[in-house]
Amino acid sequence: HWTNDIIKRMIILAFFSGVASSMLGLGGGVIYNPVFVDLNLFPQVAFSTGMYLAMFTSLSNAVLFAISDSYFIAGFLQTVISFIAAYIGIKSIASIVKRTGRDYYLVFVLAFVILISAFIIPFQAVNDFIMKYKDGLNVTGFKSYCTK
């Protein structure tokens, strides 16, 4: 089922989704899930893979917080809350799919999350930018990890 063309597309997708994830703060699942569904993977497999990718995104954020010595508690809490929310989401959707026998609820949940994210992320980013600018802080976001 996996042809050379699909494998090449997945390698290119992996590269660009990594870039987009780090630049935009999106989890890999938000980027990969629609592609997996488009490649005719079972929705449960696609969403399980998305949860796995979200776990790595949360873990990498926590590690970055720990390395930069800033917001360690916030990073730890973000990771814990992300794991709990992912667990609740997986169990809820699995219960709905088991009760109804239909996988398309997963696609509706994914579409809803992407739609909400598409509206919330830009507003939050602009708000953070304005607040930092008003406080006289560095709005470019660049800082050295080598010095304190």
N, CA, C and O atoms as a DFTB+ gen file, in Angstrom:
592 C
 N C O
     1  1       0.823      -1.198       0.000
     2  2       0.000       0.000       0.000
     3  2       0.867       1.261       0.000
     4  3       0.459       2.280      -0.558
     5  1       2.036       1.216       0.605
     6  2       2.947       2.369       0.615
     7  2       3.849       2.295      -0.605
     8  3       4.737       1.446      -0.686
     9  1       3.614       3.186      -1.547
    10  2       4.432       3.235      -2.748
    11  2       5.599       4.197      -2.521
    12  3       5.627       4.936      -1.537
    13  1       6.549       4.174      -3.438
    14  2       7.692       5.095      -3.339
    15  2       7.236       6.545      -3.387
    16  3       7.817       7.400      -2.720
    17  1       6.196       6.829      -4.176
    18  2       5.675       8.192      -4.264
    19  2       5.113       8.660      -2.914
    20  3       5.353       9.793      -2.497
    21  1       4.377       7.794      -2.247
    22  2       3.806       8.162      -0.940
    23  2       4.919       8.334       0.089
    24  3       4.853       9.241       0.919
    25  1       5.927       7.491       0.049
    26  2       7.046       7.607       0.991
    27  2       7.790       8.919       0.778
    28  3       8.162       9.582       1.746
    29  1       8.011       9.297      -0.469
    30  2       8.667      10.583      -0.751
    31  2       7.818      11.746      -0.251
    32  3       8.343      12.697       0.327
    33  1       6.506      11.672      -0.473
    34  2       5.616      12.730       0.025
    35  2       5.668      12.830       1.544
    36  3       5.641      13.931       2.095
    37  1       5.742      11.694       2.221
    38  2       5.773      11.701       3.687
    39  2       7.088      12.285       4.201
    40  3       7.091      12.978       5.219
    41  1       8.195      12.023       3.525
    42  2       9.477      12.590       3.942
    43  2       9.458      14.102       3.775
    44  3       9.917      14.831       4.655
    45  1       8.939      14.570       2.668
    46  2       8.836      16.023       2.451
    47  2       7.879      16.634       3.462
    48  3       8.157      17.698       4.015
    49  1       6.753      15.971       3.710
    50  2       5.789      16.450       4.704
    51  2       6.410      16.503       6.095
    52  3       6.178      17.454       6.841
    53  1       7.194      15.490       6.447
    54  2       7.831      15.467       7.762
    55  2       8.763      16.656       7.935
    56  3       8.792      17.276       8.998
    57  1       9.522      16.975       6.896
    58  2      10.427      18.118       6.978
    59  2       9.658      19.413       7.170
    60  3       9.937      20.173       8.097
    61  1       8.689      19.669       6.295
    62  2       7.961      20.934       6.358
    63  2       7.044      21.028       7.575
    64  3       6.813      22.124       8.086
    65  1       6.524      19.908       8.042
    66  2       5.706      19.968       9.255
    67  2       6.570      20.250      10.478
    68  3       6.113      20.900      11.418
    69  1       7.807      19.772      10.480
    70  2       8.724      20.113      11.568
    71  2       9.031      21.595      11.590
    72  3       9.065      22.216      12.653
    73  1       9.256      22.163      10.411
    74  2       9.502      23.597      10.321
    75  2       8.264      24.377      10.771
    76  3       8.368      25.312      11.564
    77  1       7.100      23.986      10.262
    78  2       5.865      24.690      10.621
    79  2       5.540      24.531      12.098
    80  3       5.079      25.479      12.735
    81  1       5.772      23.353      12.648
    82  2       5.501      23.130      14.066
    83  2       6.348      24.028      14.942
    84  3       5.855      24.598      15.916
    85  1       7.617      24.157      14.604
    86  2       8.494      24.977      15.441
    87  2       8.240      26.461      15.229
    88  3       8.367      27.239      16.174
    89  1       7.889      26.871      14.031
    90  2       7.665      28.290      13.778
    91  2       6.298      28.767      14.269
    92  3       6.174      29.894      14.747
    93  1       5.286      27.934      14.158
    94  2       3.926      28.349      14.467
    95  2       3.420      27.832      15.803
    96  3       2.374      28.271      16.282
    97  1       4.147      26.909      16.406
    98  2       3.706      26.373      17.683
    99  2       2.598      25.342      17.543
   100  3       1.889      25.062      18.510
   101  1       2.443      24.782      16.371
   102  2       1.425      23.762      16.160
   103  2       2.012      22.390      16.423
   104  3       3.190      22.145      16.165
   105  1       1.188      21.506      16.936
   106  2       1.625      20.133      17.126
   107  2       1.652      19.394      15.804
   108  3       0.937      19.753      14.868
   109  1       2.466      18.375      15.728
   110  2       2.572      17.603      14.497
   111  2       1.271      16.943      14.096
   112  3       1.026      16.735      12.907
   113  1       0.428      16.609      15.067
   114  2      -0.850      15.968      14.767
   115  2      -1.773      16.844      13.952
   116  3      -2.511      16.347      13.102
   117  1      -1.744      18.140      14.198
   118  2      -2.606      19.063      13.451
   119  2      -2.199      19.088      11.988
   120  3      -3.039      19.280      11.109
   121  1      -0.928      18.898      11.731
   122  2      -0.435      18.924      10.362
   123  2      -0.562      17.548       9.707
   124  3      -0.958      17.445       8.546
   125  1      -0.228      16.500      10.445
   126  2      -0.227      15.158       9.876
   127  2      -1.620      14.540       9.717
   128  3      -1.879      13.868       8.718
   129  1      -2.507      14.753      10.668
   130  2      -3.793      14.060      10.639
   131  2      -4.567      14.236       9.335
   132  3      -5.027      13.239       8.779
   133  1      -4.734      15.460       8.819
   134  2      -5.454      15.564       7.533
   135  2      -4.756      14.813       6.396
   136  3      -5.417      14.258       5.518
   137  1      -3.432      14.797       6.415
   138  2      -2.702      14.085       5.365
   139  2      -2.908      12.578       5.510
   140  3      -3.114      11.875       4.520
   141  1      -2.854      12.088       6.744
   142  2      -3.076      10.657       6.961
   143  2      -4.472      10.238       6.497
   144  3      -4.635       9.193       5.868
   145  1      -5.470      11.056       6.811
   146  2      -6.829      10.738       6.380
   147  2      -6.910      10.780       4.855
   148  3      -7.591       9.956       4.244
   149  1      -6.213      11.744       4.240
   150  2      -6.184      11.838       2.783
   151  2      -5.497      10.631       2.151
   152  3      -5.837      10.239       1.035
   153  1      -4.537      10.044       2.852
   154  2      -3.831       8.856       2.349
   155  2      -4.605       7.565       2.626
   156  3      -4.073       6.467       2.463
   157  1      -5.859       7.705       3.043
   158  2      -6.768       6.574       3.298
   159  2      -6.338       5.693       4.462
   160  3      -6.644       4.501       4.485
   161  1      -5.634       6.269       5.427
   162  2      -5.382       5.529       6.659
   163  2      -6.673       5.499       7.468
   164  3      -7.504       6.399       7.353
   165  1      -6.834       4.488       8.265
   166  2      -8.001       4.447       9.134
   167  2      -7.950       5.643      10.070
   168  3      -6.879       5.959      10.590
   169  1      -9.069       6.318      10.304
   170  2      -9.061       7.493      11.176
   171  2      -8.478       7.219      12.563
   172  3      -7.795       8.072      13.130
   173  1      -8.748       6.034      13.109
   174  2      -8.214       5.734      14.440
   175  2      -6.688       5.653      14.419
   176  3      -6.032       6.074      15.371
   177  1      -6.126       5.118      13.348
   178  2      -4.671       5.059      13.223
   179  2      -4.106       6.462      13.059
   180  3      -3.097       6.806      13.675
   181  1      -4.755       7.273      12.229
   182  2      -4.294       8.646      12.003
   183  2      -4.323       9.448      13.296
   184  3      -3.368      10.164      13.599
   185  1      -5.392       9.340      14.054
   186  2      -5.505      10.139      15.267
   187  2      -4.621       9.617      16.391
   188  3      -4.131      10.397      17.208
   189  1      -4.416       8.321      16.440
   190  2      -3.475       7.781      17.428
   191  2      -2.069       8.279      17.146
   192  3      -1.326       8.619      18.066
   193  1      -1.709       8.321      15.879
   194  2      -0.402       8.853      15.488
   195  2      -0.313      10.328      15.839
   196  3       0.732      10.798      16.290
   197  1      -1.398      11.061      15.635
   198  2      -1.435      12.479      16.000
   199  2      -1.239      12.698      17.496
   200  3      -0.545      13.631      17.899
   201  1      -1.837      11.855      18.315
   202  2      -1.649      11.967      19.766
   203  2      -0.206      11.662      20.147
   204  3       0.355      12.300      21.038
   205  1       0.382      10.705      19.485
   206  2       1.785      10.361      19.720
   207  2       2.682      11.545      19.373
   208  3       3.611      11.860      20.116
   209  1       2.408      12.203      18.247
   210  2       3.179      13.380      17.849
   211  2       2.957      14.538      18.816
   212  3       3.893      15.277      19.121
   213  1       1.737      14.702      19.298
   214  2       1.451      15.760      20.270
   215  2       2.223      15.531      21.566
   216  3       2.649      16.486      22.214
   217  1       2.401      14.266      21.942
   218  2       3.173      13.960      23.141
   219  2       4.614      14.446      22.981
   220  3       5.178      15.022      23.910
   221  1       5.209      14.220      21.815
   222  2       6.573      14.683      21.589
   223  2       6.660      16.199      21.557
   224  3       7.645      16.771      22.023
   225  1       5.639      16.859      21.013
   226  2       5.629      18.317      20.999
   227  2       5.597      18.862      22.418
   228  3       6.339      19.788      22.743
   229  1       4.749      18.298      23.260
   230  2       4.668      18.739      24.653
   231  2       5.970      18.472      25.398
   232  3       6.448      19.307      26.166
   233  1       6.527      17.308      25.159
   234  2       7.778      16.956      25.829
   235  2       8.916      17.865      25.389
   236  3       9.727      18.283      26.216
   237  1       8.988      18.177      24.099
   238  2      10.056      19.056      23.626
   239  2       9.896      20.464      24.178
   240  3      10.893      21.123      24.472
   241  1       8.664      20.939      24.326
   242  2       8.448      22.244      24.943
   243  2       8.916      22.259      26.390
   244  3       9.546      23.219      26.833
   245  1       8.612      21.208      27.121
   246  2       9.048      21.137      28.513
   247  2      10.567      21.120      28.617
   248  3      11.136      21.760      29.502
   249  1      11.228      20.392      27.718
   250  2      12.690      20.345      27.719
   251  2      13.274      21.719      27.398
   252  3      14.247      22.142      28.022
   253  1      12.682      22.418      26.424
   254  2      13.161      23.762      26.095
   255  2      12.993      24.716      27.266
   256  3      13.872      25.541      27.520
   257  1      11.885      24.619      27.981
   258  2      11.693      25.451      29.171
   259  2      12.762      25.135      30.211
   260  3      13.314      26.042      30.833
   261  1      13.055      23.852      30.400
   262  2      14.049      23.457      31.395
   263  2      15.443      23.933      31.009
   264  3      16.200      24.380      31.870
   265  1      15.793      23.844      29.732
   266  2      17.115      24.268      29.266
   267  2      17.300      25.770      29.428
   268  3      18.378      26.227      29.808
   269  1      16.264      26.531      29.146
   270  2      16.387      27.988      29.189
   271  2      16.238      28.549      30.598
   272  3      16.322      29.763      30.787
   273  1      16.018      27.694      31.582
   274  2      15.863      28.110      32.982
   275  2      14.742      29.127      33.176
   276  3      14.759      29.900      34.135
   277  1      13.796      29.126      32.291
   278  2      12.672      30.029      32.466
   279  2      11.384      29.233      32.395
   280  3      11.213      28.361      31.543
   281  1      10.510      29.544      33.283
   282  2       9.185      28.928      33.295
   283  2       9.240      27.414      33.406
   284  3       8.468      26.725      32.740
   285  1      10.127      26.883      34.224
   286  2      10.225      25.430      34.337
   287  2       8.921      24.836      34.853
   288  3       8.440      23.829      34.334
   289  1       8.352      25.468      35.878
   290  2       7.096      24.967      36.441
   291  2       5.992      25.052      35.382
   292  3       5.186      24.130      35.252
   293  1       5.954      26.152      34.629
   294  2       4.941      26.301      33.574
   295  2       5.114      25.219      32.509
   296  3       4.129      24.652      32.035
   297  1       6.347      24.932      32.135
   298  2       6.602      23.888      31.149
   299  2       6.197      22.519      31.655
   300  3       5.619      21.717      30.921
   301  1       6.505      22.258      32.918
   302  2       6.116      20.983      33.517
   303  2       4.597      20.854      33.572
   304  3       4.041      19.809      33.235
   305  1       3.930      21.928      34.001
   306  2       2.468      21.904      34.071
   307  2       1.846      21.750      32.683
   308  3       0.841      21.057      32.521
   309  1       2.442      22.394      31.692
   310  2       1.940      22.273      30.323
   311  2       2.020      20.822      29.868
   312  3       1.087      20.311      29.250
   313  1       3.117      20.166      30.168
   314  2       3.275      18.774      29.769
   315  2       2.260      17.880      30.462
   316  3       1.620      17.044      29.824
   317  1       2.116      18.058      31.766
   318  2       1.173      17.227      32.520
   319  2      -0.257      17.451      32.031
   320  3      -0.999      16.494      31.811
   321  1      -0.638      18.713      31.862
   322  2      -1.995      19.016      31.403
   323  2      -2.222      18.477      29.997
   324  3      -3.310      17.987      29.693
   325  1      -1.215      18.559      29.140
   326  2      -1.350      18.033      27.778
   327  2      -1.559      16.529      27.782
   328  3      -2.386      16.014      27.029
   329  1      -0.807      15.812      28.636
   330  2      -0.979      14.365      28.721
   331  2      -2.371      14.016      29.238
   332  3      -3.016      13.107      28.715
   333  1      -2.837      14.729      30.258
   334  2      -4.168      14.461      30.818
   335  2      -5.253      14.754      29.785
   336  3      -6.185      13.967      29.616
   337  1      -5.129      15.894      29.092
   338  2      -6.126      16.253      28.080
   339  2      -6.123      15.252      26.928
   340  3      -7.185      14.887      26.422
   341  1      -4.939      14.805      26.511
   342  2      -4.864      13.817      25.434
   343  2      -5.512      12.504      25.863
   344  3      -6.216      11.870      25.077
   345  1      -5.278      12.101      27.097
   346  2      -5.879      10.863      27.611
   347  2      -7.402      10.970      27.633
   348  3      -8.100      10.051      27.204
   349  1      -7.913      12.092      28.133
   350  2      -9.364      12.294      28.177
   351  2      -9.942      12.302      26.765
   352  3     -10.989      11.706      26.511
   353  1      -9.251      12.982      25.846
   354  2      -9.724      13.025      24.463
   355  2      -9.748      11.657      23.808
   356  3     -10.711      11.302      23.127
   357  1      -8.691      10.893      24.014
   358  2      -8.622       9.555      23.414
   359  2      -9.729       8.661      23.962
   360  3     -10.401       7.962      23.205
   361  1      -9.914       8.686      25.268
   362  2     -10.945       7.845      25.879
   363  2     -12.343       8.273      25.450
   364  3     -13.206       7.428      25.211
   365  1     -12.571       9.586      25.351
   366  2     -13.894      10.077      24.952
   367  2     -14.227       9.669      23.526
   368  3     -15.311       9.150      23.260
   369  1     -13.301       9.903      22.615
   370  2     -13.541       9.558      21.213
   371  2     -13.657       8.042      21.043
   372  3     -14.498       7.566      20.281
   373  1     -12.821       7.287      21.747
   374  2     -12.906       5.823      21.654
   375  2     -14.266       5.338      22.132
   376  3     -14.829       4.402      21.563
   377  1     -14.793       5.964      23.166
   378  2     -16.114       5.594      23.677
   379  2     -17.205       5.897      22.659
   380  3     -18.112       5.092      22.451
   381  1     -17.112       7.064      22.028
   382  2     -18.114       7.445      21.024
   383  2     -18.045       6.510      19.818
   384  3     -19.075       6.057      19.319
   385  1     -16.827       6.221      19.350
   386  2     -16.667       5.333      18.194
   387  2     -17.153       3.927      18.534
   388  3     -17.789       3.275      17.706
   389  1     -16.862       3.462      19.727
   390  2     -17.291       2.123      20.131
   391  2     -18.812       2.054      20.230
   392  3     -19.424       1.064      19.828
   393  1     -19.415       3.112      20.768
   394  2     -20.868       3.135      20.935
   395  2     -21.591       3.220      19.593
   396  3     -22.600       2.546      19.389
   397  1     -21.080       4.046      18.678
   398  2     -21.762       4.253      17.399
   399  2     -21.245       3.360      16.276
   400  3     -21.978       3.064      15.332
   401  1     -19.974       2.925      16.374
   402  2     -19.390       2.111      15.327
   403  2     -18.962       2.912      14.104
   404  3     -18.701       2.342      13.045
   405  1     -18.889       4.239      14.250
   406  2     -18.538       5.095      13.110
   407  2     -17.281       5.890      13.428
   408  3     -17.183       6.540      14.469
   409  1     -16.314       5.823      12.504
   410  2     -15.042       6.519      12.694
   411  2     -15.082       7.987      12.289
   412  3     -14.175       8.740      12.641
   413  1     -16.096       8.407      11.569
   414  2     -16.069       9.766      11.037
   415  2     -16.197      10.835      12.119
   416  3     -15.959      12.010      11.842
   417  1     -16.562      10.464      13.327
   418  2     -16.570      11.441      14.423
   419  2     -15.157      11.977      14.664
   420  3     -14.983      13.137      15.040
   421  1     -14.164      11.136      14.448
   422  2     -12.779      11.572      14.595
   423  2     -12.449      12.699      13.621
   424  3     -11.763      13.655      13.983
   425  1     -12.930      12.588      12.402
   426  2     -12.680      13.615      11.394
   427  2     -13.359      14.921      11.794
   428  3     -12.783      15.994      11.615
   429  1     -14.578      14.844      12.332
   430  2     -15.278      16.053      12.779
   431  2     -14.550      16.721      13.942
   432  3     -14.459      17.947      13.994
   433  1     -14.034      15.929      14.868
   434  2     -13.291      16.491      15.995
   435  2     -12.024      17.179      15.495
   436  3     -11.701      18.283      15.935
   437  1     -11.312      16.537      14.585
   438  2     -10.104      17.134      14.018
   439  2     -10.423      18.450      13.314
   440  3      -9.726      19.445      13.511
   441  1     -11.468      18.457      12.500
   442  2     -11.851      19.680      11.786
   443  2     -12.216      20.788      12.773
   444  3     -11.865      21.948      12.557
   445  1     -12.908      20.446      13.840
   446  2     -13.288      21.434      14.849
   447  2     -12.057      22.011      15.541
   448  3     -11.962      23.225      15.719
   449  1     -11.123      21.161      15.929
   450  2      -9.909      21.630      16.608
   451  2      -9.081      22.527      15.693
   452  3      -8.580      23.564      16.129
   453  1      -8.935      22.140      14.444
   454  2      -8.170      22.963      13.503
   455  2      -8.869      24.302      13.271
   456  3      -8.207      25.336      13.188
   457  1     -10.191      24.292      13.165
   458  2     -10.939      25.532      12.963
   459  2     -10.794      26.474      14.159
   460  3     -10.543      27.667      13.987
   461  1     -10.951      25.944      15.351
   462  2     -10.801      26.768      16.557
   463  2      -9.367      27.294      16.655
   464  3      -9.160      28.462      16.982
   465  1      -8.383      26.446      16.375
   466  2      -6.980      26.870      16.431
   467  2      -6.688      27.964      15.413
   468  3      -5.923      28.888      15.690
   469  1      -7.291      27.859      14.249
   470  2      -7.063      28.858      13.210
   471  2      -7.539      30.238      13.630
   472  3      -7.016      31.244      13.152
   473  1      -8.521      30.298      14.517
   474  2      -9.003      31.590      15.003
   475  2      -8.284      32.045      16.271
   476  3      -8.008      33.234      16.430
   477  1      -7.983      31.123      17.164
   478  2      -7.409      31.499      18.461
   479  2      -5.927      31.855      18.355
   480  3      -5.501      32.850      18.943
   481  1      -5.138      31.082      17.632
   482  2      -3.686      31.281      17.594
   483  2      -3.300      32.670      17.098
   484  3      -2.471      33.316      17.739
   485  1      -3.857      33.168      15.984
   486  2      -3.451      34.523      15.553
   487  2      -3.839      35.616      16.554
   488  3      -3.060      36.538      16.796
   489  1      -5.030      35.518      17.130
   490  2      -5.446      36.525      18.109
   491  2      -4.547      36.506      19.337
   492  3      -4.184      37.562      19.855
   493  1      -4.183      35.315      19.809
   494  2      -3.308      35.201      20.970
   495  2      -1.922      35.743      20.658
   496  3      -1.320      36.420      21.492
   497  1      -1.414      35.457      19.480
   498  2      -0.079      35.937      19.098
   499  2      -0.051      37.460      19.007
   500  3       0.895      38.091      19.478
   501  1      -1.071      38.047      18.411
   502  2      -1.127      39.504      18.309
   503  2      -1.256      40.124      19.692
   504  3      -0.605      41.129      19.975
   505  1      -2.069      39.557      20.544
   506  2      -2.235      40.064      21.910
   507  2      -0.915      39.999      22.684
   508  3      -0.548      40.959      23.362
   509  1      -0.199      38.871      22.588
   510  2       1.099      38.752      23.260
   511  2       2.095      39.779      22.733
   512  3       2.839      40.384      23.504
   513  1       2.104      39.970      21.420
   514  2       3.002      40.950      20.808
   515  2       2.713      42.351      21.341
   516  3       3.632      43.083      21.708
   517  1       1.451      42.714      21.381
   518  2       1.069      44.054      21.857
   519  2       1.439      44.237      23.326
   520  3       1.955      45.288      23.707
   521  1       1.181      43.232      24.149
   522  2       1.498      43.332      25.581
   523  2       3.005      43.469      25.801
   524  3       3.436      44.280      26.621
   525  1       3.800      42.695      25.087
   526  2       5.254      42.791      25.224
   527  2       5.764      44.142      24.727
   528  3       6.656      44.736      25.332
   529  1       5.201      44.613      23.640
   530  2       5.621      45.907      23.090
   531  2       5.302      47.036      24.061
   532  3       6.111      47.945      24.247
   533  1       4.130      46.981      24.675
   534  2       3.741      48.012      25.647
   535  2       4.628      47.977      26.895
   536  3       4.899      49.011      27.505
   537  1       5.075      46.775      27.263
   538  2       5.942      46.631      28.438
   539  2       7.402      46.928      28.126
   540  3       8.243      46.886      29.024
   541  1       7.718      47.227      26.867
   542  2       9.084      47.549      26.471
   543  2       9.983      46.336      26.358
   544  3      11.206      46.466      26.405
   545  1       9.398      45.165      26.210
   546  2      10.188      43.939      26.105
   547  2      10.590      43.669      24.661
   548  3      10.072      44.285      23.730
   549  1      11.518      42.742      24.493
   550  2      11.982      42.337      23.171
   551  2      10.847      41.614      22.451
   552  3      10.434      40.537      22.881
   553  1      10.347      42.181      21.379
   554  2       9.225      41.584      20.669
   555  2       9.660      40.654      19.549
   556  3       8.822      39.989      18.940
   557  1      10.955      40.595      19.267
   558  2      11.411      39.701      18.207
   559  2      11.442      38.259      18.657
   560  3      11.347      37.359      17.823
   561  1      11.573      38.009      19.957
   562  2      11.574      36.655      20.461
   563  2      12.935      35.984      20.438
   564  3      13.064      34.840      20.873
   565  1      13.955      36.674      19.938
   566  2      15.282      36.078      19.880
   567  2      16.031      36.364      21.158
   568  3      16.030      37.494      21.647
   569  1      16.672      35.344      21.703
   570  2      17.540      35.513      22.847
   571  2      18.601      34.432      22.814
   572  3      18.431      33.398      22.169
   573  1      19.680      34.675      23.503
   574  2      20.776      33.728      23.506
   575  2      20.535      32.664      24.570
   576  3      20.180      32.988      25.704
   577  1      20.724      31.412      24.218
   578  2      20.623      30.332      25.186
   579  2      21.967      30.063      25.857
   580  3      22.049      29.269      26.794
   581  1      23.013      30.719      25.381
   582  2      24.346      30.477      25.928
   583  2      24.648      31.334      27.152
   584  3      25.429      30.918      28.008
   585  1      24.060      32.499      27.255
   586  2      24.308      33.376      28.386
   587  2      23.023      33.609      29.137
   588  3      21.921      33.444      28.613
   589  1      23.205      34.002      30.400
   590  2      22.021      34.260      31.223
   591  2      21.787      35.727      31.388
   592  3      20.832      36.129      32.052
